[in-house]
XYZ file of C-alpha atoms in Angstrom:
561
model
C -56.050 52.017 6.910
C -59.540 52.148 8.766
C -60.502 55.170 6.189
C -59.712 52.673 3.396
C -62.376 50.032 4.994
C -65.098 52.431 5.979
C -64.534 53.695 2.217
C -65.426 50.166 1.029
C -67.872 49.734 3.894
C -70.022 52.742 2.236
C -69.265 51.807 -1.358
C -70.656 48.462 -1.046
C -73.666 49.600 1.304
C -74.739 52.127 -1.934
C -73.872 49.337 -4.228
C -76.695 47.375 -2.381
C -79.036 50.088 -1.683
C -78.905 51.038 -5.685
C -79.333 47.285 -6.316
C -82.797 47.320 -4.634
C -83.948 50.340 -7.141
C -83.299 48.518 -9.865
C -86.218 46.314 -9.142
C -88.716 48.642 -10.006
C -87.032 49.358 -13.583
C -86.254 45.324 -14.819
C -88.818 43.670 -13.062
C -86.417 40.781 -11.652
C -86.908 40.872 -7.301
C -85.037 38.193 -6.530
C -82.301 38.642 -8.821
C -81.622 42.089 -7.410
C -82.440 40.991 -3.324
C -79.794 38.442 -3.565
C -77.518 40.458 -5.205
C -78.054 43.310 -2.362
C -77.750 39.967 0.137
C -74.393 39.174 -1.006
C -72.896 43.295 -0.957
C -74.390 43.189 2.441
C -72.648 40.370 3.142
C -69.499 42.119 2.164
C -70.498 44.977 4.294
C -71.008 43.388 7.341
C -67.462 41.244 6.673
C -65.820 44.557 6.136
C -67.433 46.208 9.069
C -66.202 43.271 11.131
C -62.528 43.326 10.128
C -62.865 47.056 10.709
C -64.179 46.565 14.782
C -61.602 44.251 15.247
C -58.427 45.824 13.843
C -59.951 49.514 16.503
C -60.577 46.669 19.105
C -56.592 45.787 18.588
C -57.536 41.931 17.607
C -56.146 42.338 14.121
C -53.990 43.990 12.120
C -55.428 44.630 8.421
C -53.034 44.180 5.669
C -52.539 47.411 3.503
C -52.605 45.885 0.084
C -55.617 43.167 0.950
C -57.322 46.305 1.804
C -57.075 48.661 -1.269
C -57.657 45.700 -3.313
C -60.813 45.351 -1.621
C -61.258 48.831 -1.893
C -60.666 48.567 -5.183
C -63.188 45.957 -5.686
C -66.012 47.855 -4.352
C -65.494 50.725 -6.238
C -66.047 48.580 -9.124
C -68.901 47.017 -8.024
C -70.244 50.492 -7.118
C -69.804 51.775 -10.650
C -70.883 48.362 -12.529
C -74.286 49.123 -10.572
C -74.416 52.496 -11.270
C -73.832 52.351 -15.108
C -75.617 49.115 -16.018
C -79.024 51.256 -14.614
C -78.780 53.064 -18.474
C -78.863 49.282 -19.754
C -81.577 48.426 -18.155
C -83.811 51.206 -18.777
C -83.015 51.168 -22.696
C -83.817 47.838 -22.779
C -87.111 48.341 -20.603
C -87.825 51.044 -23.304
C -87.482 48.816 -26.507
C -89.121 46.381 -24.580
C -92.131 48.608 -24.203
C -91.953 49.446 -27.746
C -92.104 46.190 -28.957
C -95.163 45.084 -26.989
C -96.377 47.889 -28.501
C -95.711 47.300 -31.203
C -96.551 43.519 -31.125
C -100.013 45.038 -29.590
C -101.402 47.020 -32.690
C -99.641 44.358 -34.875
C -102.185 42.061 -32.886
C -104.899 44.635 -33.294
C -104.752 44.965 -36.535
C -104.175 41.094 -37.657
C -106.374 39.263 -35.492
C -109.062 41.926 -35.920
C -109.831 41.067 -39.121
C -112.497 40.542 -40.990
C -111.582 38.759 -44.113
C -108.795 35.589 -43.011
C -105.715 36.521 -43.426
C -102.061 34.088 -43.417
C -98.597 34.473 -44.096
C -96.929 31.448 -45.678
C -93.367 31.275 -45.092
C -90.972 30.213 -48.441
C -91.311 26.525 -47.062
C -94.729 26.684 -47.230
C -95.759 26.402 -43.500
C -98.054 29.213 -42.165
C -96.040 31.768 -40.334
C -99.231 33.278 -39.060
C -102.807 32.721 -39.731
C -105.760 35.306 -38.014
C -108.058 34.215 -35.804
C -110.893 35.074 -38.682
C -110.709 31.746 -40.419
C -112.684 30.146 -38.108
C -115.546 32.431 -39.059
C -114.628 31.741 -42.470
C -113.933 28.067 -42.938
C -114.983 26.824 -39.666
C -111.536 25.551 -38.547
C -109.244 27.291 -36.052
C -106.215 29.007 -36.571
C -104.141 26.580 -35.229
C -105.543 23.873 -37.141
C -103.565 25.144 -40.225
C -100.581 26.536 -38.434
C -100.047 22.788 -37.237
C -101.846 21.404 -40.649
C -100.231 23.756 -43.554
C -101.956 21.194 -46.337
C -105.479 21.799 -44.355
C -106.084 24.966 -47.121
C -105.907 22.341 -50.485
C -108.173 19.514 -48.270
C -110.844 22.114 -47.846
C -110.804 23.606 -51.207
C -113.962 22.498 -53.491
C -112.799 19.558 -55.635
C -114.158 21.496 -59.062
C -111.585 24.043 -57.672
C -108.737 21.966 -56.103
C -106.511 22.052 -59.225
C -106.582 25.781 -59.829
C -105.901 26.025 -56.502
C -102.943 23.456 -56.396
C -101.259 25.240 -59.000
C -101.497 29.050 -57.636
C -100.425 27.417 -54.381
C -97.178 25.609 -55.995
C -96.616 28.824 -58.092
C -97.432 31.861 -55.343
C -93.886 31.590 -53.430
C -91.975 32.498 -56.985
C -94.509 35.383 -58.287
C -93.268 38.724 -58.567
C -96.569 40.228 -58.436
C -100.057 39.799 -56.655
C -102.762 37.414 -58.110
C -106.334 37.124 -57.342
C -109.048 34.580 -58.410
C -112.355 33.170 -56.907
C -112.766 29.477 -55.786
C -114.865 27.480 -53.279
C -114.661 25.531 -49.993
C -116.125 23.160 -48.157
C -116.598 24.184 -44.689
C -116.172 22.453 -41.390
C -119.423 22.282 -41.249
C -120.288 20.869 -45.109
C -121.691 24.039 -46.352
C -120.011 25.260 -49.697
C -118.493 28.608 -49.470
C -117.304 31.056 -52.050
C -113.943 32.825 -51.344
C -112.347 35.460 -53.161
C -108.408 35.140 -52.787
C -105.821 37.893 -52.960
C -102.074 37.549 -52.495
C -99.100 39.491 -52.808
C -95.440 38.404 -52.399
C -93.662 39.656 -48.979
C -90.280 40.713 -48.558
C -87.499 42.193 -45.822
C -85.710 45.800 -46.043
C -82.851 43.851 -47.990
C -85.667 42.022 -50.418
C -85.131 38.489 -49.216
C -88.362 36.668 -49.703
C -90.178 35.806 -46.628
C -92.937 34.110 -48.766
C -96.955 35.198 -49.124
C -99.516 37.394 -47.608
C -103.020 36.208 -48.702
C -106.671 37.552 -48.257
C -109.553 35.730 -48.544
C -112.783 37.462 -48.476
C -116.666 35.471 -47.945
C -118.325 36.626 -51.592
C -121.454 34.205 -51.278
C -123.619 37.536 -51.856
C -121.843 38.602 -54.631
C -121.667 35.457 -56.355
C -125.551 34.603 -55.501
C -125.930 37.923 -56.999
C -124.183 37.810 -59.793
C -125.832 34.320 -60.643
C -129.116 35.673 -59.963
C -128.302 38.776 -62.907
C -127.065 35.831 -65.242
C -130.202 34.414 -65.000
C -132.107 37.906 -65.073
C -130.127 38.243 -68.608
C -130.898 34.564 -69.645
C -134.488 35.585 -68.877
C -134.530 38.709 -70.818
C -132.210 37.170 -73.496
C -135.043 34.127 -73.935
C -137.784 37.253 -74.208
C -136.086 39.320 -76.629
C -135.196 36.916 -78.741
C -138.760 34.911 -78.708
C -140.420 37.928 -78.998
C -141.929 38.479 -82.427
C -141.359 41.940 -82.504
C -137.983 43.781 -83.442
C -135.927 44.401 -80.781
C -133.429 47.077 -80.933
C -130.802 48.911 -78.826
C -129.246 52.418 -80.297
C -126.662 53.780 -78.583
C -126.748 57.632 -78.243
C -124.956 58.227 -81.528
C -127.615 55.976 -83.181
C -125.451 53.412 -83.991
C -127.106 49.506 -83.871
C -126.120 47.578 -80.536
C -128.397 45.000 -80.451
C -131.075 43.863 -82.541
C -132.908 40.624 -81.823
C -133.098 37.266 -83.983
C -136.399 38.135 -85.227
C -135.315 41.642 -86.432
C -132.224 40.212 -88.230
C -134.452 37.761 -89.899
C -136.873 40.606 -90.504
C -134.277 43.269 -92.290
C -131.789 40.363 -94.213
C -128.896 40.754 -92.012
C -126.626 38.764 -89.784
C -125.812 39.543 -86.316
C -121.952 41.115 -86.920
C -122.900 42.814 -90.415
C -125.762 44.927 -88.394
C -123.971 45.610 -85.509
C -122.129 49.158 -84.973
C -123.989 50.348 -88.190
C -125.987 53.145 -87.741
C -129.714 52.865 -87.897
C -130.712 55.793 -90.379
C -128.179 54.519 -93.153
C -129.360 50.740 -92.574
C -133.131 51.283 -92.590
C -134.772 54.276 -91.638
C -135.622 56.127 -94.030
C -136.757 59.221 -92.116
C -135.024 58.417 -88.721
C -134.805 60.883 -86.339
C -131.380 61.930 -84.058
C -131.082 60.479 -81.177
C -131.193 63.606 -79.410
C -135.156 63.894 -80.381
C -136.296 60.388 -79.279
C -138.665 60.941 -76.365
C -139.007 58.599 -73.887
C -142.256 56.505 -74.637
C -142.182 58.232 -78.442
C -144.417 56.361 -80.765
C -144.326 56.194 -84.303
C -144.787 54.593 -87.931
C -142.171 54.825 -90.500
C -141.684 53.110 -93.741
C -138.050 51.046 -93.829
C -136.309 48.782 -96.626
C -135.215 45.564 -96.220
C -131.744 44.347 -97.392
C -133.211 42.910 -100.842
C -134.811 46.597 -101.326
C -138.428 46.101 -100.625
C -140.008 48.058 -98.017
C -141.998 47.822 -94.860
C -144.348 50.036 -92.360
C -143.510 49.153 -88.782
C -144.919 50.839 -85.867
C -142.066 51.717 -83.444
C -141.859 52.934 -79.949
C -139.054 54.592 -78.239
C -137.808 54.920 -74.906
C -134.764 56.196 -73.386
C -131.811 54.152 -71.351
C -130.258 55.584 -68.445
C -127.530 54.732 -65.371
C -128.517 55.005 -62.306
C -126.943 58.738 -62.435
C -129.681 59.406 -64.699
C -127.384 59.808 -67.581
C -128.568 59.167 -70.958
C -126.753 55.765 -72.387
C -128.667 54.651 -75.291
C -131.932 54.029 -76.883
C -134.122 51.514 -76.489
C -136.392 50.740 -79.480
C -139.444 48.237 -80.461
C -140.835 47.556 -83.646
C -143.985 45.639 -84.776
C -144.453 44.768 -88.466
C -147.940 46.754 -89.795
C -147.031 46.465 -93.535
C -150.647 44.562 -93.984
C -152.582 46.515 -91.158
C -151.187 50.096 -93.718
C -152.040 48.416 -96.401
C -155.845 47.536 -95.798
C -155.976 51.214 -94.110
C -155.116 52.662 -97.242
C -157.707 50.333 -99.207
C -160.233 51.437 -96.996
C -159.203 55.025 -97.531
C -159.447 54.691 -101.120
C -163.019 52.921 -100.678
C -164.319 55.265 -98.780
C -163.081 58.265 -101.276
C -164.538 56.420 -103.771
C -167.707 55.693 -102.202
C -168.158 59.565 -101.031
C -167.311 60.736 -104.833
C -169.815 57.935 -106.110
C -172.562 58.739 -103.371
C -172.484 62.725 -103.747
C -173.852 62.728 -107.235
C -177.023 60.553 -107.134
C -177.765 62.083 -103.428
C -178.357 65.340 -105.176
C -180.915 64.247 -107.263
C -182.592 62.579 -104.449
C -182.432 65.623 -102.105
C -183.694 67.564 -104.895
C -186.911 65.479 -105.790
C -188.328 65.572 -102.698
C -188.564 69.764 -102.854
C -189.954 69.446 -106.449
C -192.969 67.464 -105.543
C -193.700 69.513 -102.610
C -194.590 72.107 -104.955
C -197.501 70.352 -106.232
C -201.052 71.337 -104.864
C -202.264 67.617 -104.615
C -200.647 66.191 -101.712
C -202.301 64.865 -98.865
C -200.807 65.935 -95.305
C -199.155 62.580 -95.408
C -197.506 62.831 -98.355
C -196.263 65.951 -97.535
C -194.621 64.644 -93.851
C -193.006 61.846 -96.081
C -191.586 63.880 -98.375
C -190.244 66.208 -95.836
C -188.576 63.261 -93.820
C -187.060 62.256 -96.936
C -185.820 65.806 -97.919
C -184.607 66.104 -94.067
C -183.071 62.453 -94.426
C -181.095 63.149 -97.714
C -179.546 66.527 -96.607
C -178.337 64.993 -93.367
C -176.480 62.467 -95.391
C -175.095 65.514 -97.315
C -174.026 66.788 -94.871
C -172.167 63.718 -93.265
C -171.089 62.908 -96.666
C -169.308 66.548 -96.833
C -168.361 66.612 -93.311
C -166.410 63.172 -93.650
C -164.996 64.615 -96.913
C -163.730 67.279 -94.966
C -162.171 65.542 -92.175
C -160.121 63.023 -94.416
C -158.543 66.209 -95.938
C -157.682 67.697 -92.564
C -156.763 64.333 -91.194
C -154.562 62.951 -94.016
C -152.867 66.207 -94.635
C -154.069 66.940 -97.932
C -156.134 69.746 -97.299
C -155.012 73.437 -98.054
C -155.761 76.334 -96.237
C -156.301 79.270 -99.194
C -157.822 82.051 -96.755
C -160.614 84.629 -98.460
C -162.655 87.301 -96.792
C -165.296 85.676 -95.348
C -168.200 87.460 -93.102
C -168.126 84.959 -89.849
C -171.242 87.100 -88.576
C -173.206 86.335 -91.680
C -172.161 82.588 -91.805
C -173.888 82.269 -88.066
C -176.473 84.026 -89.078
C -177.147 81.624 -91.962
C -176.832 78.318 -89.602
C -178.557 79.539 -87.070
C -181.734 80.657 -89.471
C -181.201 77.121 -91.155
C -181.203 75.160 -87.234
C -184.398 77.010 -86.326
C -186.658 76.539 -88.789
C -185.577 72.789 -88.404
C -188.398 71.258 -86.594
C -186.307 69.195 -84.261
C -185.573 72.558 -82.168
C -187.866 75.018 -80.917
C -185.415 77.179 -79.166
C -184.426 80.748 -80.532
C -180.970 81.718 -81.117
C -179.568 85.399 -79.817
C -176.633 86.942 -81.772
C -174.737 89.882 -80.357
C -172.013 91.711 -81.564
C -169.258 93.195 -78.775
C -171.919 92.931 -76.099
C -175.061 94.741 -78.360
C -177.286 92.499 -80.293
C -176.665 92.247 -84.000
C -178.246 94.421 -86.946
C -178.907 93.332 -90.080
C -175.905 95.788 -91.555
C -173.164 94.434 -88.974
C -170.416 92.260 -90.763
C -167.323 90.654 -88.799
C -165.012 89.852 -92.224
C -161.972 87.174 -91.032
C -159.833 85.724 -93.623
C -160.807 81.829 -93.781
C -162.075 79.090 -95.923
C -165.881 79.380 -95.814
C -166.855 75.794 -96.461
C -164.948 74.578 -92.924
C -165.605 78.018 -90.942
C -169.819 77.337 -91.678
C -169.323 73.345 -91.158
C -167.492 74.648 -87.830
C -170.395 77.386 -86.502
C -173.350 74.916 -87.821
C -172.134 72.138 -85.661
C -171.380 73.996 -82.867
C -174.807 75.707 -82.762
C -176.776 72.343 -83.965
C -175.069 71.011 -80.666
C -175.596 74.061 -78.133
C -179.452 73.799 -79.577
C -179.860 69.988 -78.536
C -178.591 70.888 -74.871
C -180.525 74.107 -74.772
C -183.459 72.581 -72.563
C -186.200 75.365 -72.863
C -183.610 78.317 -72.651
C -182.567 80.289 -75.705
C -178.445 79.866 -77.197
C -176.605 82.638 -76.836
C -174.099 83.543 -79.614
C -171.363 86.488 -78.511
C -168.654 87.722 -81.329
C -166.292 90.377 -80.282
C -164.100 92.034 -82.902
C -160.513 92.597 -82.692
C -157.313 90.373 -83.070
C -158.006 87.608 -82.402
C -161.835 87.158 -83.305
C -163.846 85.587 -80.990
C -167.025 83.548 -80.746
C -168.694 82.189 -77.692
C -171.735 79.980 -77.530
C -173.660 79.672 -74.426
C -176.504 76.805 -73.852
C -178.282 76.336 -69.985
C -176.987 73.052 -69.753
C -173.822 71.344 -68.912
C -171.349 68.744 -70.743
C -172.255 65.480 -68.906
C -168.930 64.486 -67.289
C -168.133 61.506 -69.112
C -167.739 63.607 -72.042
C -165.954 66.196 -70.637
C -162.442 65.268 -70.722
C -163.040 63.936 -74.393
C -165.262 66.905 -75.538
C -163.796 67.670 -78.909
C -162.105 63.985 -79.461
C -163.370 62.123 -82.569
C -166.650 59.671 -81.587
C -166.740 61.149 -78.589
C -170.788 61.538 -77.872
C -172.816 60.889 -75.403
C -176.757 60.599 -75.006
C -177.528 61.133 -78.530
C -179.454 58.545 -80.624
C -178.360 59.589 -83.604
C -175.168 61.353 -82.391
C -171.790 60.135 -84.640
C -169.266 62.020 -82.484
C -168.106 64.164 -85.517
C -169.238 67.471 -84.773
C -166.794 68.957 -82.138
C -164.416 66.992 -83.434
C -164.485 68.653 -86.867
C -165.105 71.951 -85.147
C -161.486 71.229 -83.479
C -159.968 70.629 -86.591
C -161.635 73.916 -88.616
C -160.534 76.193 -85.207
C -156.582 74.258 -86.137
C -156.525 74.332 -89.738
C -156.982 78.204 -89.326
C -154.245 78.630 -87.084
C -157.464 78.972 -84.468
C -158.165 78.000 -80.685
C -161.522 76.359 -79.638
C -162.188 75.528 -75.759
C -165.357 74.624 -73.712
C -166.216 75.695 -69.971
C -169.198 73.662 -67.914
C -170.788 73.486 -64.473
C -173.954 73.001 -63.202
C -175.012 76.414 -62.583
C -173.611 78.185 -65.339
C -174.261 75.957 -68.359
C -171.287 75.336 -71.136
C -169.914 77.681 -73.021
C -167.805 77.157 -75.834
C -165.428 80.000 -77.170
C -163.302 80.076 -80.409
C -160.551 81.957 -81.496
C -159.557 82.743 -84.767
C -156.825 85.450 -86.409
C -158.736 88.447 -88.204
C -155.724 89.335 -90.026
């Protein structure tokens, strides 16, 4: 019997002690203390039916007691096995706050304002961002659901109305752009993204919606509309052709003033490609240089034709990759057409001038032969002679350029003895009474003899304009020093001609460019200039050196076979 009750005694004191522990796992103190009050209760009840039944003052009953024994062995194992319990739930507990903790993290961290809008349309959750973004807290539209259409812009409230009513039954997301009216009055764009939400089982649970500040990108985009409006306005006031190619060459864009221009309208020159519209010469895309330059005769669509002056330039991405072609045209149909009248007035007037000049040159040397002239006479007549074989020669010289410039000249090579050809101008430029220098010919590095020859195939009428200009020149920047003329034979031929002083530097960059002279009263620019275009036409190279100390030198090239 008093086994029985010290059994129960022990069971209920571990039933108490094991009630404290759990404390620590659930968190509830008093819920466990009273719980170990009232088994220690029991205890001490037990232990004082137990002192008096060994004292003799009782007599325990035998079934009272096994039921009680009974009792705390159930209590004893209830305590013991709802520990498990606890600690799964103090696990998913911990999970979920968790859980409920990145949730949180993630949600209320963002940037853009984010809600969830329930099937009933109330706001299920709403981040903590929209007061950034509208100005009005979070819980002003949890409490307020029809807060979002009051703010909206009232250009935009009806767009927004309707996506609003029509969101919760959309199968798919939607996006548009529409404005607010912050707390604070500003106006705010806000670009809106939503998507349809559902549980594992696909029950609707209504909307998830972003809404993203674009005020840059729509102050952006309004500032490249206006860019374009600007450039549009340009283009088509400019009164010049406009035209975009794309790389294939086919028409893009061509402005108002072009259409008008060609005889086209807007969709029948579009997509066509430029060549078969009105090029007649056009190039592939695939040669256009950027900054080319041009003139090229086109026809209009009622068949007559046009010169205009283009220039080309390249379009790229910002990769660098080649996207189209970008080309300008200005109408110089009346600016070609006085060029070539002038051209044809100034054949004309060379062809007409040659003939009578020779007569005129030739008079002067007639009456010079006479015995009876006074020393006067005889400087007047010379001047005149002097004066009518300079315009010869500028006459001949200009003949010669519009041939090499226009194209129409042909080179027909003949043996030609480039020694004796210097020879002959330099004899002619020092007798001339305008120089008093002396000229010094050598011939690979020994002066020259009177039987030396250095044959070249050319055309003898440019290779003597070519050697007299560049001596007459040499010999008018001489100073007191003689000009030094160096041939060496071989393949190619070469001629140098060295004078003491040097090419004054605004000149030198422009040495052999047409009008390009400097310090000369009477100086047209013509000479190195033709000399360039001899030194070409013969397939030929012609350079200059200066400096202060050395002088110039100028050395051409030319094949010898």
């Amino acid at each position: 019997m008093y086994y029985i009750i010290a059994a129960s005694i022990l069971l209920q004191l571990a039933a108490a002690v094991y009630a404290l522990r759990l404390i620590g796992l659930t968190g509830h103190r008093i819920s466990w203390i009273l719980i170990a009050v009232g088994l220690a209760g029991m205890v001490h009840r037990r232990m004082h039916t137990l002192w008096m039944g060994m004292l003799g003052r009782g007599h325990p009953d035998m079934i009272f007691e096994l039921v009680g024994l009974g009792v705390s062995i159930l209590v004893f194992m209830g305590v013991i096995l709802i520990r498990p319990v606890f600690k799964q739930l103090k696990e998913a507990n911990d999970k979920l706050a968790a859980s409920e903790a990145r949730f949180r993290t993630v949600a209320d961290f963002t940037y853009d304002w984010e809600y969830w809008r329930g099937p009933d349309g109330e706001f299920r959750y709403v981040s903590p961002s929209c007061l950034r973004v509208t100005g009005y807290p979070r819980e002003a539209f949890i409490n307020d659901p029809g807060l979002l259409e009051r703010i909206v812009h009232p250009e935009d409230a009806d767009v927004v109305a309707a996506h609003l009513s029509s969101e919760r039954g959309q199968s798919g997301g939607s996006d548009f752009d529409f404005r607010i009216i912050a707390a604070d009055g500003t106006m705010h764009w806000l670009g809106h993204r939503c998507v349809p939400v559902t549980d594992a089982a696909g029950t609707p649970l209504g909307t998830r919606a972003s809404n993203r500040l674009i005020d840059t990108r729509k102050n952006a985009e309004e500032n490249l509309r206006r860019s374009r409006r600007r450039y549009r306005n340009l283009v088509e006031q400019a009164h010049a052709i406009v035209l975009e190619l794309s790389i294939d060459g086919r028409i893009q864009f061509m402005n108002s003033f072009g259409r008008d221009f060609f005889g086209y309208g807007e969709e029948e020159i579009k997509g066509r490609r430029a060549s078969e519209l009105m090029l007649t010469d056009a190039s592939a895309p695939e040669s256009v240089d950027v900054s080319a330059r041009d003139e090229i005769e086109v026809r209009r669509r009622n068949g007559s034709s046009a010169w205009l002056s283009l220039a080309s330039s390249l379009s790229t991405d910002r990769d660098g990759r080649v996207i189209g072609i970008l080309v300008i045209g200005i109408d110089v149909t009346a600016h070609k057409a006085a060029e070539k009248l002038r051209e044809d007035v100034e054949r004309i007037v060379r062809h007409d001038l040659k003939s009578p000049l020779m007569g005129i040159v030739g008079l002067p040397a007639m009456m010079l032969k006479a015995d009876n002239l006074t020393a006067r006479q005889r400087e007047m007549l010379e001047v005149l002679e002097e004066a009518g074989m300079r315009m010869m020669d500028l006459i001949n010289q200009s003949l010669t350029l519009y041939k090499l410039e226009s194209g129409t000249y042909v080179h027909r090579p003949v043996p030609t003895d480039w020694l004796g050809m210097v020879r002959q101008a330099a004899r002619g430029l020092e007798s001339h009474k305008a120089f008093h220098q002396s000229v010094k010919i050598s011939v690979d590095g020994v002066p020259a003899t009177a039987g030396d020859t250095l044959v070249i195939p050319g055309d003898p009428t440019l290779l003597y304009g070519m050697v007299a200009n560049l001596i007459k020149n040499a010999l008018e920047a001489a100073g007191d020093s003689p000009v030094l003329i160096a041939l060496t034979r071989g393949d190619p031929a070469v001629m140098e001609i060295r004078n003491s002083l040097p090419v004054a530097e605004s000149v030198r960059e422009t040495f052999f460019a047409k009008y390009s002279t400097y310090g000369k009263h009477d100086g047209t620019g013509l000479g190195t200039y033709s000399a360039h275009l001899a030194v070409k036409a013969h397939s030929g190279a012609i350079s200059m050196e200066t400096s202060e100390d050395a002088g110039t030198v100028v050395r051409v090239e030319l094949p010898a076979t």
